[in-house]
Amino acid sequence: MRVSVWDPLVRILHWTLAPAVLVGYATGDDGGKWHEALGYVALAAAAARILWGFIGSRHARFADFVPRPSRLTTYVRALTARREPRYVGHNPLGGAWIVLMLALVLVTGGTGWALSLLGEDNFEWLEDLHEGLAGTLLAAAAIHVAGVVWESLRHGENLVRSMFTGRKRAPGPGDR
């Protein structure tokens, strides 16, 4: 039996952010207007996702997946002992990681926006910061993908498919 978990807006925003960040990073300084446009797409998608985190469906809401530090610590201990429970929505580490990546998108996009307004030639330190944040965001995204693969293998569930279909296996005993 399968249950609905990821609503259409969560999935659309996820699959908008992923290529916007990847292609935006790949185009870099040579991307010109394309790079800038992708940055604005990423900023808009992140802003919409943050808004949806307050008013969206159950598993889209931050209240459902942003963990308290004690809950995150408990989950990480269980994970390192290979006794972590399966979550129908985001697990505590995944939830914290989503918040980190959204923050990185906002700050990276914000520094890019500032550069477009102020001019790259006048603010080399800001350009360096923007590039460093972009690299950090890309690394965080790679770790996110690795976590998805790990979680898929650990719990026998194709999480990539669930981000397309919106559906996951129904909770069983011990699942959260």
Tab-separated table of N, CA, C and O in Angstrom, residues 48-98:
chain	number	residue	atom	x	y	z
A	48	ALA	N	9.344	30.376	-2.482
A	48	ALA	CA	8.040	29.709	-2.524
A	48	ALA	C	8.035	28.485	-1.612
A	48	ALA	O	7.049	28.218	-0.912
A	49	ARG	N	9.150	27.735	-1.604
A	49	ARG	CA	9.219	26.539	-0.751
A	49	ARG	C	9.183	26.921	0.720
A	49	ARG	O	8.584	26.223	1.549
A	50	ILE	N	9.823	28.017	1.065
A	50	ILE	CA	9.791	28.475	2.459
A	50	ILE	C	8.371	28.879	2.845
A	50	ILE	O	7.883	28.494	3.910
A	51	LEU	N	7.703	29.614	1.997
A	51	LEU	CA	6.304	29.972	2.269
A	51	LEU	C	5.464	28.703	2.419
A	51	LEU	O	4.665	28.580	3.364
A	52	TRP	N	5.645	27.743	1.510
A	52	TRP	CA	4.887	26.494	1.551
A	52	TRP	C	5.223	25.691	2.817
A	52	TRP	O	4.409	24.903	3.300
A	53	GLY	N	6.393	25.919	3.372
A	53	GLY	CA	6.780	25.266	4.621
A	53	GLY	C	5.946	25.713	5.807
A	53	GLY	O	5.935	25.045	6.852
A	54	PHE	N	5.242	26.815	5.666
A	54	PHE	CA	4.362	27.302	6.733
A	54	PHE	C	2.889	27.035	6.451
A	54	PHE	O	2.105	26.887	7.382
A	55	ILE	N	2.512	26.986	5.171
A	55	ILE	CA	1.085	26.866	4.857
A	55	ILE	C	0.745	25.624	4.040
A	55	ILE	O	-0.423	25.385	3.740
A	56	GLY	N	1.733	24.828	3.696
A	56	GLY	CA	1.512	23.687	2.799
A	56	GLY	C	0.921	22.469	3.478
A	56	GLY	O	0.472	22.512	4.633
A	57	SER	N	0.969	21.380	2.746
A	57	SER	CA	0.436	20.109	3.238
A	57	SER	C	1.291	19.581	4.397
A	57	SER	O	2.372	20.092	4.671
A	58	ARG	N	0.808	18.550	5.053
A	58	ARG	CA	1.423	18.043	6.282
A	58	ARG	C	2.936	17.848	6.174
A	58	ARG	O	3.697	18.404	6.953
A	59	HIS	N	3.395	17.039	5.237
A	59	HIS	CA	4.823	16.732	5.164
A	59	HIS	C	5.640	17.852	4.526
A	59	HIS	O	6.873	17.807	4.564
A	60	ALA	N	4.978	18.860	3.973
A	60	ALA	CA	5.675	20.025	3.427
A	60	ALA	C	5.999	21.036	4.516
A	60	ALA	O	6.896	21.859	4.351
A	61	ARG	N	5.293	20.960	5.612
A	61	ARG	CA	5.432	21.967	6.676
A	61	ARG	C	6.704	21.748	7.500
A	61	ARG	O	7.038	20.638	7.872
A	62	PHE	N	7.367	22.857	7.812
A	62	PHE	CA	8.568	22.800	8.640
A	62	PHE	C	8.263	22.155	9.988
A	62	PHE	O	9.104	21.437	10.537
A	63	ALA	N	7.082	22.391	10.515
A	63	ALA	CA	6.703	21.806	11.802
A	63	ALA	C	6.755	20.284	11.753
A	63	ALA	O	6.940	19.635	12.784
A	64	ASP	N	6.606	19.696	10.565
A	64	ASP	CA	6.631	18.243	10.426
A	64	ASP	C	8.055	17.690	10.367
A	64	ASP	O	8.275	16.548	10.742
A	65	PHE	N	9.019	18.490	9.906
A	65	PHE	CA	10.336	17.881	9.678
A	65	PHE	C	11.536	18.636	10.219
A	65	PHE	O	12.653	18.102	10.184
A	66	VAL	N	11.393	19.842	10.718
A	66	VAL	CA	12.553	20.530	11.289
A	66	VAL	C	12.704	20.052	12.729
A	66	VAL	O	11.828	20.294	13.555
A	67	PRO	N	13.802	19.351	13.015
A	67	PRO	CA	13.934	18.725	14.334
A	67	PRO	C	14.494	19.655	15.402
A	67	PRO	O	15.248	20.581	15.102
A	68	ARG	N	14.116	19.371	16.624
A	68	ARG	CA	14.796	19.987	17.764
A	68	ARG	C	16.197	19.371	17.834
A	68	ARG	O	16.405	18.243	17.360
A	69	PRO	N	17.169	20.061	18.426
A	69	PRO	CA	18.522	19.494	18.505
A	69	PRO	C	18.564	18.114	19.165
A	69	PRO	O	19.293	17.231	18.711
A	70	SER	N	17.772	17.914	20.207
A	70	SER	CA	17.788	16.615	20.892
A	70	SER	C	17.269	15.503	19.979
A	70	SER	O	17.794	14.384	19.977
A	71	ARG	N	16.258	15.796	19.189
A	71	ARG	CA	15.708	14.798	18.269
A	71	ARG	C	16.715	14.489	17.156
A	71	ARG	O	16.863	13.339	16.737
A	72	LEU	N	17.397	15.513	16.685
A	72	LEU	CA	18.420	15.322	15.656
A	72	LEU	C	19.562	14.462	16.202
A	72	LEU	O	20.016	13.517	15.548
A	73	THR	N	20.008	14.759	17.415
A	73	THR	CA	21.089	13.997	18.042
A	73	THR	C	20.686	12.540	18.229
A	73	THR	O	21.471	11.624	17.935
A	74	THR	N	19.476	12.311	18.690
A	74	THR	CA	18.985	10.945	18.878
A	74	THR	C	18.959	10.190	17.553
A	74	THR	O	19.368	9.027	17.471
A	75	TYR	N	18.503	10.871	16.502
A	75	TYR	CA	18.448	10.225	15.185
A	75	TYR	C	19.853	9.903	14.674
A	75	TYR	O	20.091	8.813	14.156
A	76	VAL	N	20.785	10.845	14.803
A	76	VAL	CA	22.153	10.615	14.315
A	76	VAL	C	22.795	9.456	15.077
A	76	VAL	O	23.488	8.614	14.482
A	77	ARG	N	22.543	9.354	16.373
A	77	ARG	CA	23.066	8.208	17.136
A	77	ARG	C	22.483	6.898	16.615
A	77	ARG	O	23.202	5.904	16.458
A	78	ALA	N	21.188	6.883	16.365
A	78	ALA	CA	20.544	5.677	15.835
A	78	ALA	C	21.087	5.357	14.436
A	78	ALA	O	21.299	4.187	14.095
A	79	LEU	N	21.327	6.394	13.640
A	79	LEU	CA	21.857	6.211	12.294
A	79	LEU	C	23.251	5.591	12.339
A	79	LEU	O	23.545	4.642	11.603
A	80	THR	N	24.109	6.097	13.201
A	80	THR	CA	25.475	5.568	13.289
A	80	THR	C	25.477	4.143	13.836
A	80	THR	O	26.379	3.369	13.526
A	81	ALA	N	24.464	3.785	14.626
A	81	ALA	CA	24.337	2.410	15.132
A	81	ALA	C	23.560	1.531	14.151
A	81	ALA	O	23.335	0.355	14.435
A	82	ARG	N	23.124	2.127	13.027
A	82	ARG	CA	22.350	1.429	11.990
A	82	ARG	C	21.025	0.896	12.539
A	82	ARG	O	20.578	-0.180	12.167
A	83	ARG	N	20.400	1.717	13.410
A	83	ARG	CA	19.096	1.380	13.974
A	83	ARG	C	18.093	2.510	13.752
A	83	ARG	O	17.122	2.632	14.478
A	84	GLU	N	18.337	3.330	12.739
A	84	GLU	CA	17.465	4.477	12.510
A	84	GLU	C	16.107	4.020	11.996
A	84	GLU	O	16.023	3.113	11.174
A	85	PRO	N	15.043	4.640	12.500
A	85	PRO	CA	13.707	4.280	12.008
A	85	PRO	C	13.459	4.878	10.624
A	85	PRO	O	14.107	5.837	10.222
A	86	ARG	N	12.526	4.303	9.914
A	86	ARG	CA	12.080	4.844	8.624
A	86	ARG	C	11.051	5.933	8.921
A	86	ARG	O	10.205	5.782	9.792
A	87	TYR	N	11.145	7.026	8.185
A	87	TYR	CA	10.187	8.124	8.302
A	87	TYR	C	9.374	8.193	7.015
A	87	TYR	O	9.915	8.029	5.931
A	88	VAL	N	8.099	8.465	7.145
A	88	VAL	CA	7.270	8.625	5.953
A	88	VAL	C	7.629	9.937	5.266
A	88	VAL	O	7.752	9.992	4.043
A	89	GLY	N	7.816	11.001	6.024
A	89	GLY	CA	8.292	12.271	5.482
A	89	GLY	C	9.812	12.326	5.609
A	89	GLY	O	10.497	11.311	5.498
A	90	HIS	N	10.347	13.506	5.862
A	90	HIS	CA	11.791	13.640	6.057
A	90	HIS	C	12.187	13.089	7.417
A	90	HIS	O	11.502	13.329	8.409
A	91	ASN	N	13.323	12.418	7.472
A	91	ASN	CA	13.882	12.053	8.769
A	91	ASN	C	14.519	13.309	9.367
A	91	ASN	O	14.698	14.318	8.658
A	92	PRO	N	14.866	13.313	10.650
A	92	PRO	CA	15.399	14.533	11.264
A	92	PRO	C	16.652	15.081	10.587
A	92	PRO	O	16.780	16.304	10.420
A	93	LEU	N	17.560	14.219	10.186
A	93	LEU	CA	18.774	14.710	9.520
A	93	LEU	C	18.428	15.272	8.144
A	93	LEU	O	18.926	16.332	7.757
A	94	GLY	N	17.576	14.592	7.420
A	94	GLY	CA	17.135	15.093	6.115
A	94	GLY	C	16.414	16.424	6.247
A	94	GLY	O	16.614	17.334	5.434
A	95	GLY	N	15.584	16.567	7.263
A	95	GLY	CA	14.872	17.825	7.487
A	95	GLY	C	15.821	18.979	7.770
A	95	GLY	O	15.673	20.080	7.219
A	96	ALA	N	16.803	18.711	8.629
A	96	ALA	CA	17.794	19.754	8.935
A	96	ALA	C	18.586	20.108	7.675
A	96	ALA	O	18.897	21.281	7.432
A	97	TRP	N	18.880	19.094	6.858
A	97	TRP	CA	19.646	19.327	5.633
A	97	TRP	C	18.861	20.174	4.645
A	97	TRP	O	19.427	21.021	3.956
A	98	ILE	N	17.548	19.965	4.560
A	98	ILE	CA	16.710	20.771	3.671
A	98	ILE	C	16.772	22.239	4.088
A	98	ILE	O	16.895	23.135	3.246
